Amino acid sequence: MIIRRPFRLTSLSVALLLVGCGGSDSSSPGDTTSSTAVISGTVPGTFIEAFFADGSYYSTNSIDNGEAEHPFSLTIPSSVNFHLVMTTNKGTADQIITPIRITSGGVTSALINTSVTFNLGYIPLAMNLADIIDANGDGVVDSPLIITPDLPEGAQVVEVTLDALDSDNDGIPNIYEDDDNDGEFNLEDLDDDNDGINDVDESDDDDSDDDGVDDQYDSDQDNDGVNDNSPVTTYTPVSAYTPKVGRLLASQCFQCHGTNGNSTNDWDSIAGESVSEIVEEMQEFKSGEEDEPIMAAQAHGYSDAEISALAEWLATQSSSEGED
Amino acid sequence: MNISRRILLKAMGFGTVALLTPKIISAATLQHVVVVGGGFAGATAAKYLKIWGGLAVEVTLIEANSTYTSPILSNLVLNGQKTTQNLEFNYVSHSTKYAINVVHTTVDSIDKSGQVLTLGDGSTLSYDRLILAPGIDFIDIPGLDSSKVPHAWKAGVQTNLLKTQIDELVDGDHFVMTVPASPYRCPPGPYERACVVADYLKNTKGFSNCSVTVLDANANITVETDMFQAQFDGYGINYRPNVVVQSVDSDARSITFTENGGALQTLSSQVLNVIPSHKAGKIIFDAGLNYGNWAPINPLSYESTLASNIHIIGDSQGTGQPKAGHQANSEAKVCADAILRSLQGLQLDPAPKTNSACYSPVSSTQASWLTAVYEYNEATKQMQMVTGGGYPAAALPTTGNYSAMFNWAGNLFADTFS
């Protein structure tokens, strides 16, 4: 549950600073690393929420520094798609909830991801209910606010076909929709379908925090801002696809030797061995000098050039356990 | 645009300052690859699309069930060395580690020209590329009710049903099973099952008067022939090739068949394990992607030869490569690489290789194996076993192979589901 604290806000500007750790090292695709970024900026008193595609949830309040623009700081996962929602006048009768959309490179989307620091620039959130269009009077602007910041390499706006967090793709996250039109957001509504049975008692409700991500796949099932998985590991995705010589051939070793050559048991890991080690071993299997019938059969399946290519690629992989 | 003009103008005004020095176009309308089926083929394809494609591609995995029970090692449920729970996997890593959209539903229909799926809940989902990995379906046998006469060839409830029936046997009872016509899922699997059951009845249960009969649709043991024949001889398994099943009485647990084209005969038994012959999954037929029982594809990309932007991997595809989980994982990687290349306008890898490897238990302590590497033949446009490799290299069953079997399966499971 989100902690609700009253705020009286007057004006707003926001700078979003994301500091990535771990980053997007495209030379090691498939790495699993713990990586976070930090959002910071200035606002006069706004509640800032970030909803992530893996179900995780991060929020912060701006800090009153006595000036018009109040700083805030928020640590978020690197390279995971997220929605931003900003709430002014929080907890008052004038509360305004503004989902954010970003236009960059000709694409407008409410989904963003980043592995780097960037500045969103000023975000002109409405402060008065009279300034927004809210036909259904639910306190959420009917159309997300579009901003056009300069996104550096490593941060991007993404347009997807299936956004679990925003099922109708209107830019307003599911939790701030009111599916049964009873005047309560799904997030706050104990009975989302108004059938008289509370959601927690319904066997078919497998999304207990109403964020659109099934509990089974939700990294933060209660939306308390604490990742339920400990330690937190996130996949560090590559930002662009590049075919690499030897990779597809090498991937045919992974069935037995583990993803990216990192075995999960006492069979050999082959990640991180030198090119010459791998080539030498494969030639010994081929010649029968080393008596391993399955590896002999496999080694016969690859030409010398293919063995070199897959060895070159495997040598670039980090060994997670440091086995031979 | 419903936000007020004043707010919008303010946004644009302030945005202009920041836009003066754009470095790159920081936006992507992601190409959407939808994978239908979360077995060894589909789960591997979804994972590797994201490992290799990363933020450049959006991947959705549609699978009816939230857990998958591996058929690999499932014959060891029959002799009590494994439970089906031991062989269950889920898609949490796919969702939380690889940022794949995991959706548990079914696909009702495919609009091939519009590239849109209609899902079980009536919603629609568009795709740029579609991968179908539905596994196998069974060819009907008159009278067969698999809830009474299990196939146990898709693991889970069926495996436990067969296990329960086997445990009800008493000394002197009969176990009869059928082997489907080639091509079928897991070539050594039926023979492996006969051995494991015979060993269990004889050596674990201590029954010296039970019989095990294998009715094979094929002319001979299809793989590791000498090894399995020697095991069958050792166990006293009654092996009968060239059998054509006519019908089954599921309540009586009796099967009517011809043998070598002869007269109809009927066998009754206390446990009847009928594994019907196979065809591609239903969705392949519904979408008109089959030629005969299987789906024809281009082995460089696994794209259907009958429809563009639809790829078929695993047991449903119609190349001569064996239908098995290890092989399905292997094909999935070639398919994922090919899709990512073609989405970027790049040439396909002209010479992909795949491989199969399989350990087969023949008792509670010993296993054999076979393996092969497949290469693309430019002339036939098909995959073939690498020439001169000496495949398949059948070996004698050993206890060393038995323990190696769990390393093999463990890494295969992890490479597919973790």
XYZ file of C-alpha atoms in Angstrom:
742
model
C 0.000 0.000 0.000
C 1.164 3.493 -0.729
C 1.664 5.668 2.321
C -0.611 8.648 1.947
C 0.611 11.959 3.291
C -1.029 15.319 2.746
C 0.848 17.858 0.661
C 0.009 21.368 -0.284
C 1.727 22.278 -3.485
C 2.094 25.517 -5.301
C 4.205 25.047 -8.382
C 6.389 22.391 -9.824
C 9.438 21.625 -11.804
C 11.154 18.327 -12.018
C 14.570 17.222 -12.982
C 14.997 13.522 -13.207
C 18.499 12.265 -12.725
C 19.203 8.650 -13.210
C 22.518 7.272 -12.131
C 23.050 3.780 -13.436
C 25.209 1.191 -11.772
C 25.895 -1.951 -13.730
C 24.815 -0.232 -16.867
C 24.321 -1.774 -20.245
C 27.460 -3.620 -21.141
C 26.552 -4.974 -24.522
C 29.706 -7.069 -24.628
C 28.241 -9.437 -22.078
C 24.667 -10.093 -23.075
C 22.730 -12.210 -20.664
C 24.526 -11.025 -17.587
C 22.564 -11.201 -14.426
C 23.635 -8.375 -12.219
C 22.239 -6.348 -9.413
C 21.823 -2.922 -10.886
C 19.958 0.169 -9.935
C 19.633 3.753 -11.023
C 18.849 6.846 -8.981
C 16.221 9.361 -9.933
C 16.669 12.835 -8.509
C 15.379 16.265 -9.361
C 13.453 19.200 -8.026
C 9.754 19.715 -7.400
C 7.784 21.885 -5.006
C 6.042 19.049 -3.290
C 4.993 16.222 -5.458
C 4.528 12.535 -4.881
C 6.439 10.700 -7.595
C 5.710 7.086 -8.393
C 7.411 4.702 -10.795
C 5.672 1.457 -11.755
C 7.912 -1.198 -13.321
C 7.178 -3.948 -15.798
C 8.422 -6.562 -13.354
C 5.784 -5.472 -10.851
C 8.200 -3.549 -8.675
C 7.192 -0.156 -7.359
C 9.204 2.875 -6.304
C 7.994 6.183 -4.938
C 9.234 9.265 -3.207
C 8.132 12.666 -1.997
C 9.968 15.796 -2.896
C 11.764 17.494 -0.006
C 10.741 20.997 1.033
C 13.914 23.095 0.864
C 12.108 26.421 1.252
C 12.353 27.231 -2.432
C 9.874 26.805 -5.231
C 11.609 23.703 -6.522
C 12.058 20.892 -4.059
C 14.593 18.138 -4.655
C 13.788 14.467 -4.626
C 15.743 11.278 -5.075
C 14.548 7.824 -6.032
C 16.513 4.662 -6.612
C 15.090 2.517 -9.408
C 16.090 -0.595 -11.361
C 18.245 -0.120 -14.427
C 16.953 -1.071 -17.876
C 13.465 -2.093 -16.850
C 10.443 -0.454 -18.466
C 8.475 1.844 -16.179
C 5.592 4.283 -15.973
C 5.849 7.600 -14.143
C 2.925 9.049 -12.253
C 3.072 12.365 -10.407
C 0.553 13.512 -7.832
C 0.174 17.111 -6.767
C -1.811 18.379 -3.778
C -1.637 14.851 -2.513
C -4.216 13.867 0.068
C -6.217 17.085 -0.325
C -9.479 17.815 -2.075
C -7.423 19.317 -4.901
C -5.310 16.215 -5.472
C -4.386 15.764 -9.127
C -2.877 12.565 -10.444
C -0.916 13.011 -13.654
C 0.461 10.021 -15.541
C 3.412 11.021 -17.719
C 4.031 10.266 -21.363
C 7.273 11.085 -23.105
C 7.868 11.970 -26.706
C 11.334 11.269 -28.013
C 12.630 10.347 -31.427
C 9.179 10.531 -32.911
C 7.685 8.023 -30.481
C 5.279 8.905 -27.705
C 4.849 6.387 -24.929
C 4.233 6.141 -21.217
C 6.949 3.466 -21.008
C 10.555 4.449 -20.406
C 13.693 2.571 -19.482
C 17.158 3.748 -18.697
C 20.560 2.582 -17.601
C 22.030 6.068 -17.433
C 21.637 9.450 -15.803
C 19.315 11.817 -17.521
C 17.338 14.977 -16.904
C 13.658 15.105 -17.768
C 13.569 18.876 -17.652
C 10.687 20.863 -16.262
C 7.381 19.048 -15.965
C 4.436 21.489 -15.868
C 2.049 19.539 -13.716
C -1.310 21.146 -13.115
C -1.918 22.484 -9.629
C -5.561 23.469 -9.941
C -8.417 21.128 -10.739
C -9.790 23.864 -12.991
C -6.800 23.433 -15.292
C -7.267 19.763 -16.058
C -9.743 17.781 -18.054
C -11.157 15.073 -15.894
C -14.506 14.117 -17.365
C -15.161 11.280 -14.969
C -14.042 13.312 -11.977
C -11.737 10.619 -10.675
C -8.873 13.011 -10.022
C -6.715 11.511 -12.773
C -6.161 13.649 -15.840
C -7.995 11.975 -18.696
C -4.980 12.138 -20.938
C -1.432 11.741 -19.658
C 0.815 14.775 -19.750
C 3.246 14.607 -22.657
C 6.765 15.890 -22.096
C 9.647 16.082 -24.530
C 12.938 15.737 -22.684
C 16.304 15.109 -24.288
C 17.040 11.474 -23.632
C 20.688 10.436 -23.718
C 21.923 7.141 -25.097
C 20.950 4.449 -22.624
C 17.543 5.921 -21.906
C 14.670 5.328 -24.276
C 10.973 5.660 -24.761
C 9.486 2.365 -25.841
C 6.284 1.513 -27.601
C 5.098 -2.025 -26.937
C 2.200 -4.194 -28.041
C 1.435 -5.645 -24.643
C 1.867 -3.489 -21.550
C 0.694 -5.445 -18.509
C 0.769 -2.301 -16.381
C -1.560 -0.466 -18.739
C -3.874 -3.012 -20.309
C -5.866 -0.553 -22.404
C -2.735 1.307 -23.454
C -4.182 4.734 -22.642
C -1.135 5.808 -20.663
C -2.945 5.558 -17.338
C -1.591 2.606 -15.335
C -4.146 -0.031 -14.330
C -3.955 0.840 -10.671
C -5.254 4.351 -11.423
C -8.096 3.035 -13.529
C -11.496 2.549 -11.993
C -12.710 -0.612 -13.703
C -16.061 -0.824 -11.940
C -16.737 2.928 -11.998
C -17.435 3.059 -8.296
C -15.286 6.109 -7.685
C -12.324 4.201 -6.265
C -9.151 3.385 -8.155
C -8.438 -0.320 -8.583
C -5.500 0.225 -6.258
C -7.711 1.407 -3.413
C -10.807 -0.586 -4.321
C -11.167 -3.665 -2.149
C -13.686 -5.068 -4.627
C -12.506 -4.268 -8.165
C -15.416 -5.892 -9.958
C -18.088 -4.704 -7.503
C -19.449 -8.214 -7.113
C -19.716 -7.857 -3.350
C -16.764 -10.152 -2.708
C -13.513 -8.562 -1.656
C -10.659 -9.172 -4.080
C -8.580 -10.961 -1.457
C -11.338 -13.546 -1.061
C -11.655 -14.213 -4.775
C -9.791 -17.268 -5.934
C -9.448 -15.923 -9.458
C -7.808 -12.684 -8.369
C -4.139 -13.463 -8.819
C -3.048 -9.825 -8.908
C -3.388 -8.762 -5.295
C -1.947 -5.264 -5.776
C -3.928 -4.545 -8.947
C -0.900 -3.360 -10.892
C -1.517 -5.691 -13.829
C 1.334 -8.059 -12.989
C 0.214 -11.465 -11.683
C 1.472 -12.170 -8.167
C 3.538 -15.075 -9.475
C 5.607 -12.676 -11.579
C 5.375 -9.607 -9.362
C 8.681 -8.538 -7.843
C 6.831 -6.445 -5.275
C 3.488 -8.071 -4.571
C 2.309 -5.587 -1.982
C 3.631 -2.479 -3.768
C 5.433 -1.407 -0.625
C 8.509 -0.362 -2.550
C 10.538 -3.278 -1.237
C 11.495 -5.866 -3.809
C 10.236 -9.253 -2.631
C 13.136 -11.064 -4.258
C 16.233 -11.037 -2.140
C 18.894 -10.576 -3.244
C 17.582 -8.422 -6.049
C 18.911 -9.582 -9.386
C 17.954 -8.044 -12.626
C 18.860 -9.035 -16.102
C 21.036 -6.484 -17.833
C 19.646 -6.373 -21.327
C 21.515 -5.458 -24.452
C 20.191 -2.319 -26.073
C 20.524 -3.507 -29.640
C 20.771 -6.823 -31.415
C 24.065 -7.610 -33.030
C 24.834 -11.062 -34.358
C 28.162 -12.248 -33.033
C 30.316 -14.751 -34.827
C 30.375 -18.066 -33.017
C 27.577 -17.239 -30.592
C 24.885 -19.368 -32.194
C 27.293 -22.289 -32.535
C 28.443 -21.838 -28.936
C 24.850 -21.715 -27.735
C 24.510 -25.311 -28.890
C 26.857 -26.250 -26.045
C 24.538 -24.706 -23.441
C 22.049 -27.578 -23.341
C 24.692 -29.573 -21.457
C 27.079 -26.876 -20.200
C 24.614 -24.219 -19.044
C 23.448 -20.856 -20.330
C 26.404 -18.858 -21.664
C 28.622 -21.790 -20.698
C 27.982 -21.591 -16.965
C 27.086 -25.059 -15.710
C 24.647 -25.391 -12.826
C 26.153 -28.662 -11.614
C 29.461 -30.526 -11.601
C 29.586 -30.856 -15.349
C 32.192 -28.495 -16.759
C 31.518 -24.824 -17.198
C 33.048 -23.651 -20.459
C 32.620 -19.896 -20.053
C 35.769 -17.892 -19.772
C 38.164 -20.566 -20.950
C 40.783 -19.294 -23.341
C 40.402 -19.869 -27.049
C 43.380 -22.197 -27.118
C 42.098 -24.252 -24.188
C 38.748 -24.866 -25.841
C 40.230 -25.596 -29.256
C 42.797 -27.971 -27.771
C 40.161 -29.851 -25.757
C 37.850 -30.195 -28.727
C 40.707 -31.526 -30.882
C 41.607 -34.051 -28.180
C 38.004 -35.243 -28.081
C 37.968 -35.481 -31.860
C 41.185 -37.465 -32.065
C 40.220 -39.763 -29.231
C 43.260 -38.692 -27.243
C 40.782 -37.774 -24.542
C 38.308 -40.616 -24.079
C 34.912 -38.937 -23.816
C 32.580 -40.678 -26.260
C 29.802 -38.053 -26.192
C 32.244 -35.176 -26.616
C 34.017 -37.126 -29.336
C 30.714 -37.447 -31.156
C 29.997 -33.763 -30.659
C 33.486 -32.642 -31.682
C 33.140 -34.556 -34.947
C 30.083 -32.449 -35.652
C 32.013 -29.191 -35.953
C 34.671 -28.125 -38.424
C 37.953 -26.636 -37.215
C 36.737 -23.200 -38.286
C 33.507 -23.661 -36.366
C 35.372 -24.818 -33.262
C 37.559 -21.718 -33.446
C 34.545 -19.458 -33.856
C 32.640 -20.878 -30.903
C 35.800 -20.857 -28.783
C 36.408 -17.182 -29.606
C 32.917 -16.328 -28.412
C 33.044 -18.518 -25.289
C 36.320 -16.905 -24.283
C 34.495 -13.570 -24.027
C 32.033 -14.931 -21.492
C 32.522 -14.426 -17.798
C 32.616 -17.540 -15.674
C 30.159 -17.148 -12.827
C 31.757 -19.776 -10.608
C 35.334 -19.821 -11.781
C 35.336 -23.514 -12.627
C 37.662 -24.923 -15.235
C -5.400 15.705 -26.487
C -7.290 16.326 -23.302
C -4.739 18.232 -21.304
C -5.175 21.958 -21.305
C -3.512 24.034 -23.983
C -1.726 26.065 -21.366
C -0.095 22.996 -19.842
C 0.859 21.600 -23.208
C 2.447 24.856 -24.375
C 4.417 25.067 -21.189
C 5.665 21.566 -21.703
C 6.726 22.243 -25.256
C 8.381 25.515 -24.309
C 10.572 23.975 -21.682
C 11.242 20.911 -23.760
C 12.744 23.003 -26.518
C 15.739 23.950 -24.444
C 16.569 20.365 -23.802
C 16.039 19.388 -27.417
C 18.795 21.620 -28.732
C 21.436 18.953 -28.373
C 19.893 15.588 -29.138
C 22.527 12.859 -29.329
C 20.577 9.941 -30.636
C 17.008 9.012 -31.277
C 16.074 7.586 -27.917
C 12.955 5.779 -28.886
C 11.886 2.425 -30.104
C 8.671 1.008 -31.438
C 9.510 -2.514 -30.480
C 9.026 -5.444 -32.789
C 6.786 -7.926 -31.067
C 7.584 -11.632 -31.115
C 4.903 -13.866 -29.665
C 5.807 -17.407 -28.621
C 2.950 -19.858 -28.178
C 3.781 -22.868 -26.012
C 6.104 -23.011 -23.003
C 7.791 -26.384 -23.352
C 11.460 -26.935 -24.128
C 11.145 -25.280 -27.537
C 9.011 -22.265 -26.679
C 10.555 -21.492 -23.297
C 14.059 -21.578 -24.793
C 13.091 -19.405 -27.765
C 11.526 -16.720 -25.555
C 14.547 -16.664 -23.256
C 17.144 -16.415 -26.026
C 15.180 -13.789 -27.942
C 15.627 -11.571 -24.878
C 19.197 -12.643 -24.042
C 20.294 -11.776 -27.570
C 17.690 -9.168 -28.519
C 17.411 -7.405 -25.191
C 15.703 -4.060 -25.325
C 15.493 -4.267 -29.110
C 12.575 -6.693 -29.030
C 9.363 -7.265 -27.116
C 8.635 -10.908 -26.345
C 5.376 -12.419 -25.151
C 5.151 -16.069 -24.098
C 1.655 -17.532 -24.195
C 1.296 -20.773 -22.272
C -1.913 -22.262 -20.898
C -0.350 -23.544 -17.672
C 1.707 -21.769 -15.021
C 3.760 -24.902 -14.371
C 5.314 -27.308 -16.829
C 6.101 -30.916 -16.017
C 9.081 -32.249 -17.925
C 8.602 -35.511 -19.777
C 12.388 -35.850 -19.609
C 13.212 -38.106 -16.617
C 9.501 -38.824 -16.122
C 9.983 -42.578 -16.576
C 11.782 -42.348 -13.234
C 8.476 -41.372 -11.630
C 7.257 -44.855 -12.536
C 9.939 -46.564 -10.451
C 9.674 -44.035 -7.634
C 13.040 -42.355 -8.120
C 11.416 -39.024 -8.990
C 8.091 -37.370 -8.346
C 6.329 -35.214 -10.893
C 6.888 -32.318 -8.471
C 10.637 -32.830 -8.968
C 10.100 -32.257 -12.684
C 7.968 -29.118 -12.470
C 9.184 -25.801 -13.840
C 7.644 -22.362 -14.051
C 8.066 -19.116 -15.943
C 9.108 -16.776 -13.126
C 12.604 -16.334 -14.562
C 11.131 -15.579 -17.957
C 9.059 -12.782 -16.467
C 11.277 -11.297 -13.774
C 14.765 -12.027 -15.119
C 14.299 -11.658 -18.862
C 11.377 -9.174 -18.987
C 9.225 -11.455 -21.106
C 5.466 -10.901 -21.004
C 4.172 -14.216 -19.674
C 0.488 -14.736 -20.349
C -1.345 -17.862 -19.190
C -4.093 -18.372 -21.706
C -4.808 -20.244 -24.908
C -4.858 -19.141 -28.532
C -8.203 -19.541 -30.269
C -7.222 -18.504 -33.761
C -4.517 -16.960 -35.901
C -5.187 -14.262 -38.486
C -2.170 -15.009 -40.668
C -2.520 -12.055 -43.028
C -3.411 -9.538 -40.320
C -0.810 -11.045 -37.950
C -3.219 -11.032 -35.052
C -3.989 -13.736 -32.493
C -7.332 -14.149 -30.813
C -6.739 -15.396 -27.297
C -8.834 -17.629 -25.075
C -10.317 -14.656 -23.244
C -11.470 -13.095 -26.511
C -8.788 -10.414 -26.553
C -6.510 -9.922 -29.527
C -2.757 -9.598 -29.744
C -0.806 -8.535 -32.784
C 2.634 -9.855 -33.669
C 5.482 -9.088 -35.994
C 6.791 -12.640 -35.694
C 4.993 -15.655 -34.277
C 6.656 -18.788 -32.957
C 4.456 -21.834 -32.526
C 5.756 -24.533 -30.201
C 2.673 -26.601 -29.388
C 4.390 -29.983 -29.034
C 2.445 -33.048 -30.086
C -1.106 -34.206 -30.414
C -2.247 -37.828 -30.562
C -3.923 -39.604 -33.443
C -7.211 -41.047 -32.245
C -7.545 -44.750 -31.553
C -11.112 -46.099 -31.391
C -12.145 -46.813 -27.823
C -9.107 -45.234 -26.216
C -9.849 -43.185 -23.112
C -6.521 -41.926 -21.808
C -7.995 -41.191 -18.393
C -8.335 -44.960 -18.001
C -5.585 -46.223 -20.289
C -2.835 -43.620 -19.852
C -0.316 -42.602 -22.469
C 1.901 -40.848 -19.882
C 3.624 -39.230 -22.888
C 2.800 -35.721 -21.722
C 4.033 -35.581 -18.157
C 2.078 -34.713 -15.043
C -1.347 -36.179 -14.244
C -0.846 -38.878 -16.866
C 2.493 -39.930 -15.389
C 1.002 -40.280 -11.930
C -1.960 -42.236 -13.273
C 0.349 -44.785 -14.881
C 2.471 -44.897 -11.711
C -0.625 -45.652 -9.608
C -1.711 -48.416 -11.964
C 1.734 -50.006 -11.970
C 1.812 -49.958 -8.177
C -1.484 -51.876 -8.130
C 0.066 -54.791 -10.004
C 0.589 -58.071 -8.160
C 2.917 -60.893 -9.073
C 1.731 -62.661 -12.184
C 0.054 -59.573 -13.699
C 0.742 -58.260 -17.179
C 2.013 -54.856 -18.361
C 1.399 -54.087 -22.027
C 2.563 -50.919 -23.786
C 2.629 -49.630 -27.338
C 5.325 -47.745 -29.253
C 4.011 -45.085 -31.653
C 4.934 -45.045 -35.327
C 7.966 -42.902 -36.205
C 8.373 -40.005 -36.028
C 7.379 -39.677 -32.402
C 8.528 -37.733 -29.329
C 11.692 -39.039 -27.636
C 12.834 -41.969 -29.807
C 14.416 -44.066 -27.012
C 11.647 -43.205 -24.530
C 9.234 -46.129 -25.046
C 12.016 -48.723 -24.925
C 13.489 -47.000 -21.900
C 10.078 -47.171 -20.207
C 9.735 -50.896 -20.890
C 13.143 -51.496 -19.293
C 12.454 -49.277 -16.255
C 9.092 -50.932 -15.609
C 10.491 -54.453 -16.078
C 13.333 -53.659 -13.687
C 10.937 -52.152 -11.155
C 8.583 -55.137 -11.177
C 11.366 -57.682 -11.050
C 13.988 -56.110 -8.820
C 12.143 -53.570 -6.668
C 8.808 -55.361 -6.270
C 10.390 -58.809 -6.430
C 7.778 -60.136 -8.852
C 9.210 -63.026 -10.861
C 6.010 -63.890 -12.743
C 4.990 -60.533 -14.216
C 5.230 -60.051 -17.959
C 6.107 -56.935 -19.922
C 4.978 -56.788 -23.548
C 5.974 -54.103 -26.049
C 3.764 -53.700 -29.114
C 5.793 -51.631 -31.590
C 4.244 -49.880 -34.588
C 7.725 -49.844 -36.121
C 9.567 -52.685 -37.867
C 12.316 -52.744 -35.273
C 13.570 -50.920 -32.187
C 14.076 -47.460 -33.666
C 17.220 -46.362 -31.789
C 20.037 -48.015 -29.836
C 18.673 -51.241 -31.261
C 21.344 -53.654 -30.093
C 21.552 -52.168 -26.620
C 17.796 -52.231 -26.054
C 17.439 -55.690 -27.602
C 20.053 -56.990 -25.153
C 18.183 -55.360 -22.266
C 14.874 -56.782 -23.451
C 16.449 -60.235 -23.621
C 17.839 -59.818 -20.118
C 14.497 -58.779 -18.661
C 12.524 -61.302 -20.705
C 10.485 -58.512 -22.301
C 8.149 -59.757 -25.007
C 8.933 -57.504 -27.996
C 6.502 -57.593 -30.941
C 7.217 -55.303 -33.951
C 5.013 -54.366 -36.915
C 1.923 -53.950 -34.789
C -1.035 -51.915 -36.004
C -3.452 -51.024 -33.207
C -7.109 -51.301 -34.250
C -8.968 -50.449 -31.068
C -8.809 -50.341 -27.298
C -11.347 -51.352 -24.678
C -10.441 -48.823 -22.009
C -12.535 -50.380 -19.225
C -11.323 -53.916 -19.873
C -7.767 -52.667 -20.511
C -7.551 -54.764 -23.649
C -6.088 -53.895 -27.018
C -6.932 -55.267 -30.448
C -4.250 -55.182 -33.138
C -2.655 -56.882 -36.103
C 0.915 -58.084 -36.162
C 2.903 -58.355 -39.389
C -0.331 -57.871 -41.313
C -1.898 -60.986 -39.787
C -5.287 -61.600 -38.235
C -6.761 -59.403 -35.530
C -5.791 -60.418 -32.034
C -6.610 -59.067 -28.590
C -4.444 -58.808 -25.500
C -5.767 -58.045 -22.036
C -3.596 -56.822 -19.221
C -3.746 -55.333 -15.751
C -1.904 -52.230 -16.945
C -2.288 -51.057 -20.520
C -0.108 -48.110 -21.565
C -1.143 -47.014 -25.041
C 0.991 -44.262 -26.537
C -0.885 -43.343 -29.713
C 0.990 -42.227 -32.805
C 1.597 -38.476 -33.021
C 0.868 -35.473 -35.151
C 1.643 -31.785 -34.779
C -0.225 -29.777 -32.141
C -3.805 -28.779 -32.908
C -3.007 -25.130 -33.566
C -0.839 -26.159 -36.538
C -3.811 -27.832 -38.209
C -6.268 -25.078 -37.225
C -3.983 -22.511 -38.840
C -3.426 -24.571 -41.966
C 0.309 -24.862 -41.352
C 0.587 -28.635 -41.751
C 1.611 -30.849 -44.617
C 0.410 -34.277 -43.597
C 0.950 -34.705 -39.886
C 3.690 -32.118 -39.433
C 4.601 -28.514 -40.198
C 7.051 -27.920 -43.063
C 9.656 -25.273 -42.257
C 12.880 -23.751 -43.530
C 15.609 -25.101 -41.197
C 17.608 -21.855 -41.469
C 14.863 -19.940 -39.669
C 12.152 -22.466 -38.776
C 9.771 -20.211 -40.684
C 6.787 -22.042 -42.117
C 7.013 -22.715 -45.838
C 3.233 -22.181 -45.923
C 2.942 -18.805 -44.167
C 5.332 -15.928 -43.679
C 6.364 -14.588 -40.270
C 5.212 -17.771 -38.519
C 7.934 -20.036 -37.174
C 7.428 -23.575 -35.882
C 9.893 -25.273 -33.560
C 10.066 -28.413 -31.471
C 8.029 -31.550 -31.931
C 5.515 -30.062 -34.381
C 8.060 -29.063 -37.019
C 8.532 -31.456 -39.860
C 12.270 -31.851 -40.422
C 13.893 -35.212 -39.852
C 15.495 -34.020 -36.648
C 14.446 -36.035 -33.594
C 11.469 -34.847 -31.571
C 12.911 -34.360 -28.087
C 13.408 -31.646 -25.479
C 17.158 -31.265 -25.981
C 16.703 -30.981 -29.730
C 13.798 -28.541 -29.271
C 16.018 -26.284 -27.143
C 18.641 -26.483 -29.891
C 16.191 -25.553 -32.663
C 14.806 -22.695 -30.555
C 18.204 -20.979 -30.510
C 18.561 -21.177 -34.289
C 15.029 -19.797 -34.645
C 15.595 -16.959 -32.142
C 18.820 -15.928 -33.884
C 17.143 -16.052 -37.291
C 14.191 -13.933 -36.171
C 16.432 -11.308 -34.569
C 18.560 -11.179 -37.705
C 15.610 -10.839 -40.033
C 13.968 -8.155 -37.879
C 17.184 -6.175 -38.357
C 17.264 -6.876 -42.069
C 20.350 -9.067 -41.734
C 21.159 -12.282 -43.590
C 20.322 -15.555 -41.871
C 23.158 -17.732 -40.636
C 23.661 -19.955 -43.705
C 25.030 -22.948 -41.778
C 23.333 -23.428 -38.417
C 23.967 -26.604 -36.465
C 21.743 -28.346 -33.984
C 22.364 -31.294 -31.742
C 20.554 -33.900 -29.773
C 21.703 -35.810 -26.747
C 19.691 -38.095 -24.585
C 20.350 -40.292 -21.601
C 18.041 -43.249 -21.139
C 17.705 -45.137 -17.867
C 17.302 -48.883 -18.364
C 17.092 -49.739 -14.666
C 17.258 -47.928 -11.333
C 21.043 -47.737 -11.567
C 22.090 -47.786 -15.221
C 21.591 -45.602 -18.250
C 22.684 -45.420 -21.881
C 22.924 -42.408 -24.174
C 22.901 -41.327 -27.774
C 23.892 -38.093 -29.419
C 24.137 -36.501 -32.853
C 24.948 -33.196 -34.544
C 22.835 -31.958 -37.465
C 23.914 -29.719 -40.331
C 22.105 -27.904 -43.120
C 22.227 -29.490 -46.540
C 22.098 -26.741 -49.156
C 20.921 -29.156 -51.871
C 18.032 -30.731 -49.991
C 17.225 -27.657 -47.865
C 17.007 -30.035 -44.920
C 18.960 -30.828 -41.803
C 20.960 -34.036 -41.847
C 23.253 -35.823 -39.465
C 26.823 -34.617 -39.888
C 28.451 -37.122 -42.171
C 31.334 -39.162 -40.808
C 30.355 -38.455 -37.223
C 29.541 -42.104 -36.534
C 26.095 -41.343 -35.079
C 24.273 -42.571 -33.239
C 26.948 -43.820 -30.931
C 25.076 -46.262 -28.764
C 26.855 -47.293 -25.612
C 26.457 -49.992 -23.015
C 24.386 -48.916 -20.031
C 26.508 -47.968 -17.026
C 26.099 -46.521 -13.572
C 28.350 -43.638 -14.611
C 25.882 -42.771 -17.340
C 23.108 -42.951 -14.783
C 24.607 -40.210 -12.615
C 25.668 -38.175 -15.677
C 22.031 -38.268 -16.767
C 21.087 -35.892 -13.944
C 23.841 -33.429 -14.865
C 22.634 -33.473 -18.456
C 19.007 -32.956 -17.487
C 19.868 -30.366 -14.835
C 21.697 -28.090 -17.232
C 19.097 -28.620 -19.955
C 16.314 -27.686 -17.534
C 18.237 -24.602 -16.377
C 19.092 -23.516 -19.918
C 15.397 -23.712 -20.765
C 13.597 -22.454 -17.674
C 16.063 -20.499 -15.458
